[in-house]
Structure formats: structure tokens, C-alpha cells
Amino acid sequence: MPKIVVVYLSTSGNTKAMADAIVEGIKSRNIDAQAVNFHEARIEDMKSADAIALGSSTFYYKMLPPMEKFIESLEKAHIKAKFGAAFGSYGWSGEAPVMIAEKMRELGINVIDPVLRIQYQPTEKDLDECKRLGKDLAIKVKGPK
Ligand SMILES: Cc1cc2nc3c(=O)[nH]c(=O)nc-3n(C[C@H](O)[C@H](O)[C@H](O)COP(=O)(O)O)c2cc1C
């Protein structure tokens, strides 16, 4: 059974709402997944994941520093995830998801499109996009059937 871990950093719940919807999309393809706050994420779980999705809101034109540290720890742990997704809520510039995607690519992860950015609190339509991203990630992990 493939495993996907979704990790988020969210100050007021907007990026968390995206993470929860991504998980819903993954589960709709019968793959087990869970959304975890970055400080609850266990490195062992990250190491054994087939795919990971990482999300942070944008603060001062970048991702929040703890997410940067978290990604550094993934690098040190030599994670094996082949596929990934990057996401996050933003207000006006929205650099964080783009930077997350770049870092993931540096780790050799194939980041699927789109790098998903939602302005402020996600609407129902935005959440549908998040679910779609989760579904697409699950399909990648399962491979062609
Ligand atoms: C102090 C502060 C700095 C922010 N800096 C940026 C920024 O540089 N660029 C941007 O797009 N949004 C910025 N935002 C907006 C947040 O990214 C936005 O409110 C987002 O929805 C928060 O999502 P979260 O609840 O997942 O943390 C900032 C918000 C605050 C409170």
C-alpha cells in the first residue's frame, strides 16, 4: 500500500484547510494519507513515504522559517519520495509554494503541477482544486493501471 504524507505550516488555518482537502483527494483514490502539522511530522514517516506534499503560507515574501528547517531535515534524512506537491495560502505575493517546489526538486522529487497557491481563506471551489491535486498525486503514486 503506497503511502503519502501531507505536511503543513499554517498560522491561521488557511493552509491547513488546503492540506485537509488534499488528503481528502488522496483518500478518494483509496490511498491512506494524513495531514500533519510540521512539528508533529515524524522523520521516519517522511522517509518511508512514496510521495509527500508540503505546504506553507507566505510570510515576508518567503515560506515560514520552520518549514525551511523541516525541508533541510528531509534532505539530511535522505527521503525516498519520488513524487511531491507544493501548496500554500498567501495574501499578495505568494512565493512560499514556489520556493517549496524548488527545494523539493533539489531533493530529486518530481513535483506535480500545479504548484497550488490560494489567496487567503480557500473557497469551496479552491478546496475542489486542492482535492484534485490530492487525487492527481495519488494517481502518480499508484502508477498506470
Ligand atoms: C505578518 C504577515 C506577513 C505576511 N507576508 C506576506 C507576504 O509577504 N506575501 C504574501 O503573499 N502574503 C503574506 N501574508 C499573508 C498570509 O500569507 C495570508 O494571510 C495567508 O492566508 C495565511 O495563511 P495561513 O493561515 O495558512 O498561515 C502575510 C501575513 C502576515 C500576518
Short mmCIF file of C-alpha atoms and ligand atoms in Angstrom, two decimals:
data_model
loop_
_atom_site.label_atom_id
_atom_site.label_comp_id
_atom_site.label_asym_id
_atom_site.label_seq_id
_atom_site.Cartn_x
_atom_site.Cartn_y
_atom_site.Cartn_z
CA MET A 1 0.00 0.00 0.00
CA PRO A 2 1.62 3.28 -1.07
CA LYS A 3 1.92 6.00 1.49
CA ILE A 4 1.52 9.76 1.10
CA VAL A 5 2.23 12.26 3.87
CA VAL A 6 0.91 15.83 3.74
CA VAL A 7 2.74 18.31 5.98
CA TYR A 8 1.64 21.88 6.51
CA LEU A 9 2.57 25.03 8.37
CA SER A 10 -0.36 27.35 8.83
CA THR A 11 -0.75 30.34 11.15
CA SER A 12 -4.49 30.87 10.94
CA GLY A 13 -5.76 27.68 9.33
CA ASN A 14 -5.86 28.62 5.63
CA THR A 15 -3.03 26.35 4.50
CA LYS A 16 -4.30 23.68 6.91
CA ALA A 17 -7.68 23.74 5.13
CA MET A 18 -5.82 23.15 1.86
CA ALA A 19 -3.90 20.24 3.43
CA ASP A 20 -7.11 18.63 4.69
CA ALA A 21 -8.69 18.89 1.23
CA ILE A 22 -5.57 17.43 -0.43
CA VAL A 23 -5.82 14.47 1.97
CA GLU A 24 -9.48 14.05 1.06
CA GLY A 25 -8.49 13.89 -2.61
CA ILE A 26 -5.78 11.30 -1.91
CA LYS A 27 -8.17 9.16 0.11
CA SER A 28 -10.74 9.27 -2.69
CA ARG A 29 -8.23 7.17 -4.69
CA ASN A 30 -8.02 4.63 -1.86
CA ILE A 31 -4.60 5.60 -0.63
CA ASP A 32 -4.09 6.23 3.02
CA ALA A 33 -2.90 9.73 3.88
CA GLN A 34 -2.93 12.17 6.72
CA ALA A 35 -2.34 15.87 7.14
CA VAL A 36 0.21 16.62 9.83
CA ASN A 37 1.39 19.85 11.30
CA PHE A 38 5.13 20.23 10.62
CA HIS A 39 6.06 19.93 14.28
CA GLU A 40 4.19 16.63 14.57
CA ALA A 41 5.71 15.14 11.43
CA ARG A 42 7.95 12.17 12.22
CA ILE A 43 11.03 11.85 10.12
CA GLU A 44 10.61 8.05 9.95
CA ASP A 45 7.19 8.54 8.33
CA MET A 46 8.65 11.02 5.89
CA LYS A 47 11.46 8.63 4.99
CA SER A 48 9.14 5.79 4.11
CA ALA A 49 6.59 7.88 2.18
CA ASP A 50 6.19 7.26 -1.55
CA ALA A 51 5.06 10.84 -2.02
CA ILE A 52 4.94 13.95 0.12
CA ALA A 53 3.00 17.19 -0.14
CA LEU A 54 4.41 20.22 1.66
CA GLY A 55 2.59 23.47 2.32
CA SER A 56 3.35 26.81 3.95
CA SER A 57 1.74 30.20 3.83
CA THR A 58 3.85 33.12 2.62
CA PHE A 59 5.26 35.47 5.25
CA TYR A 60 7.55 38.35 4.32
CA TYR A 61 7.89 37.06 0.74
CA LYS A 62 9.00 33.55 1.67
CA MET A 63 7.97 30.35 3.37
CA LEU A 64 7.85 30.36 7.14
CA PRO A 65 11.33 29.57 8.55
CA PRO A 66 10.29 26.37 10.39
CA MET A 67 9.21 24.86 7.06
CA GLU A 68 12.62 25.73 5.62
CA LYS A 69 14.24 23.92 8.56
CA PHE A 70 11.88 20.99 8.10
CA ILE A 71 12.89 20.64 4.45
CA GLU A 72 16.57 20.74 5.49
CA SER A 73 15.89 17.85 7.85
CA LEU A 74 14.33 15.90 4.96
CA GLU A 75 17.49 16.44 2.98
CA LYS A 76 19.61 15.03 5.79
CA ALA A 77 17.29 12.04 6.17
CA HIS A 78 17.65 11.02 2.51
CA ILE A 79 13.94 10.58 1.92
CA LYS A 80 12.91 8.34 -0.92
CA ALA A 81 9.69 10.01 -2.11
CA LYS A 82 9.53 10.05 -5.91
CA PHE A 83 6.60 12.41 -6.23
CA GLY A 84 5.53 15.53 -4.43
CA ALA A 85 3.22 18.50 -4.37
CA ALA A 86 3.68 22.03 -3.03
CA PHE A 87 0.90 24.29 -1.80
CA GLY A 88 0.04 27.22 0.41
CA SER A 89 -2.23 30.12 1.12
CA TYR A 90 -0.97 33.65 0.54
CA GLY A 91 -2.05 37.26 0.60
CA TRP A 92 -0.43 39.27 -2.17
CA SER A 93 2.84 37.77 -3.42
CA GLY A 94 2.72 34.03 -2.65
CA GLU A 95 6.37 32.96 -3.00
CA ALA A 96 6.29 30.12 -0.44
CA PRO A 97 4.80 27.28 -2.54
CA VAL A 98 7.13 28.11 -5.44
CA MET A 99 10.14 28.01 -3.09
CA ILE A 100 8.95 24.75 -1.55
CA ALA A 101 8.64 23.21 -5.02
CA GLU A 102 12.17 24.34 -5.87
CA LYS A 103 13.60 22.78 -2.72
CA MET A 104 11.71 19.55 -3.33
CA ARG A 105 13.10 19.36 -6.86
CA GLU A 106 16.60 19.81 -5.41
CA LEU A 107 15.88 16.70 -3.33
CA GLY A 108 15.12 14.80 -6.52
CA ILE A 109 11.37 14.83 -6.03
CA ASN A 110 9.16 15.06 -9.10
CA VAL A 111 6.80 17.91 -8.16
CA ILE A 112 3.47 17.62 -9.93
CA ASP A 113 1.56 20.55 -11.37
CA PRO A 114 0.09 22.82 -10.31
CA VAL A 115 2.13 24.36 -7.51
CA LEU A 116 -1.06 25.32 -5.73
CA ARG A 117 -1.48 28.82 -4.31
CA ILE A 118 -4.75 30.01 -2.85
CA GLN A 119 -5.35 33.58 -1.77
CA TYR A 120 -6.34 33.82 1.90
CA GLN A 121 -9.14 31.51 3.04
CA PRO A 122 -9.94 28.83 0.46
CA THR A 123 -13.43 28.89 -1.06
CA GLU A 124 -15.33 25.69 -1.88
CA LYS A 125 -14.01 25.98 -5.44
CA ASP A 126 -10.45 26.37 -4.14
CA LEU A 127 -10.90 23.31 -1.95
CA ASP A 128 -12.03 21.35 -5.01
CA GLU A 129 -8.73 22.29 -6.65
CA CYS A 130 -6.91 21.01 -3.57
CA LYS A 131 -8.84 17.73 -3.74
CA ARG A 132 -7.93 17.45 -7.41
CA LEU A 133 -4.24 17.90 -6.56
CA GLY A 134 -4.50 15.14 -3.94
CA LYS A 135 -6.18 12.86 -6.46
CA ASP A 136 -3.51 13.54 -9.08
CA LEU A 137 -0.73 12.82 -6.60
CA ALA A 138 -2.39 9.53 -5.66
CA ILE A 139 -2.69 8.58 -9.34
CA LYS A 140 1.03 9.31 -9.87
CA VAL A 141 1.98 7.14 -6.91
CA LYS A 142 -0.21 4.26 -7.99
CA GLY A 143 1.20 4.34 -11.48
CA PRO A 144 -0.72 3.45 -14.65
CA LYS A 145 -3.39 0.82 -14.08
C1 LIG B 1 2.86 39.43 9.22
C2 LIG B 1 2.34 38.88 7.92
C3 LIG B 1 3.16 38.87 6.79
C4 LIG B 1 2.68 38.38 5.57
N1 LIG B 1 3.51 38.43 4.47
C5 LIG B 1 3.02 38.03 3.26
C6 LIG B 1 3.82 38.14 2.08
O1 LIG B 1 4.97 38.56 2.09
N2 LIG B 1 3.28 37.71 0.90
C7 LIG B 1 2.00 37.21 0.82
O2 LIG B 1 1.58 36.80 -0.26
N3 LIG B 1 1.22 37.11 1.92
C8 LIG B 1 1.68 37.50 3.13
N4 LIG B 1 0.89 37.40 4.25
C9 LIG B 1 -0.47 36.86 4.11
C10 LIG B 1 -0.61 35.39 4.51
O3 LIG B 1 0.18 34.58 3.67
C11 LIG B 1 -2.09 35.01 4.39
O4 LIG B 1 -2.83 35.67 5.40
C12 LIG B 1 -2.34 33.51 4.45
O5 LIG B 1 -3.71 33.27 4.11
C13 LIG B 1 -2.07 32.91 5.83
O6 LIG B 1 -2.31 31.51 5.72
P1 LIG B 1 -2.19 30.52 6.97
O7 LIG B 1 -3.41 30.70 7.83
O8 LIG B 1 -2.14 29.15 6.39
O9 LIG B 1 -0.91 30.87 7.68
C14 LIG B 1 1.35 37.87 5.48
C15 LIG B 1 0.56 37.87 6.62
C16 LIG B 1 1.03 38.35 7.83
C17 LIG B 1 0.12 38.32 9.03
#
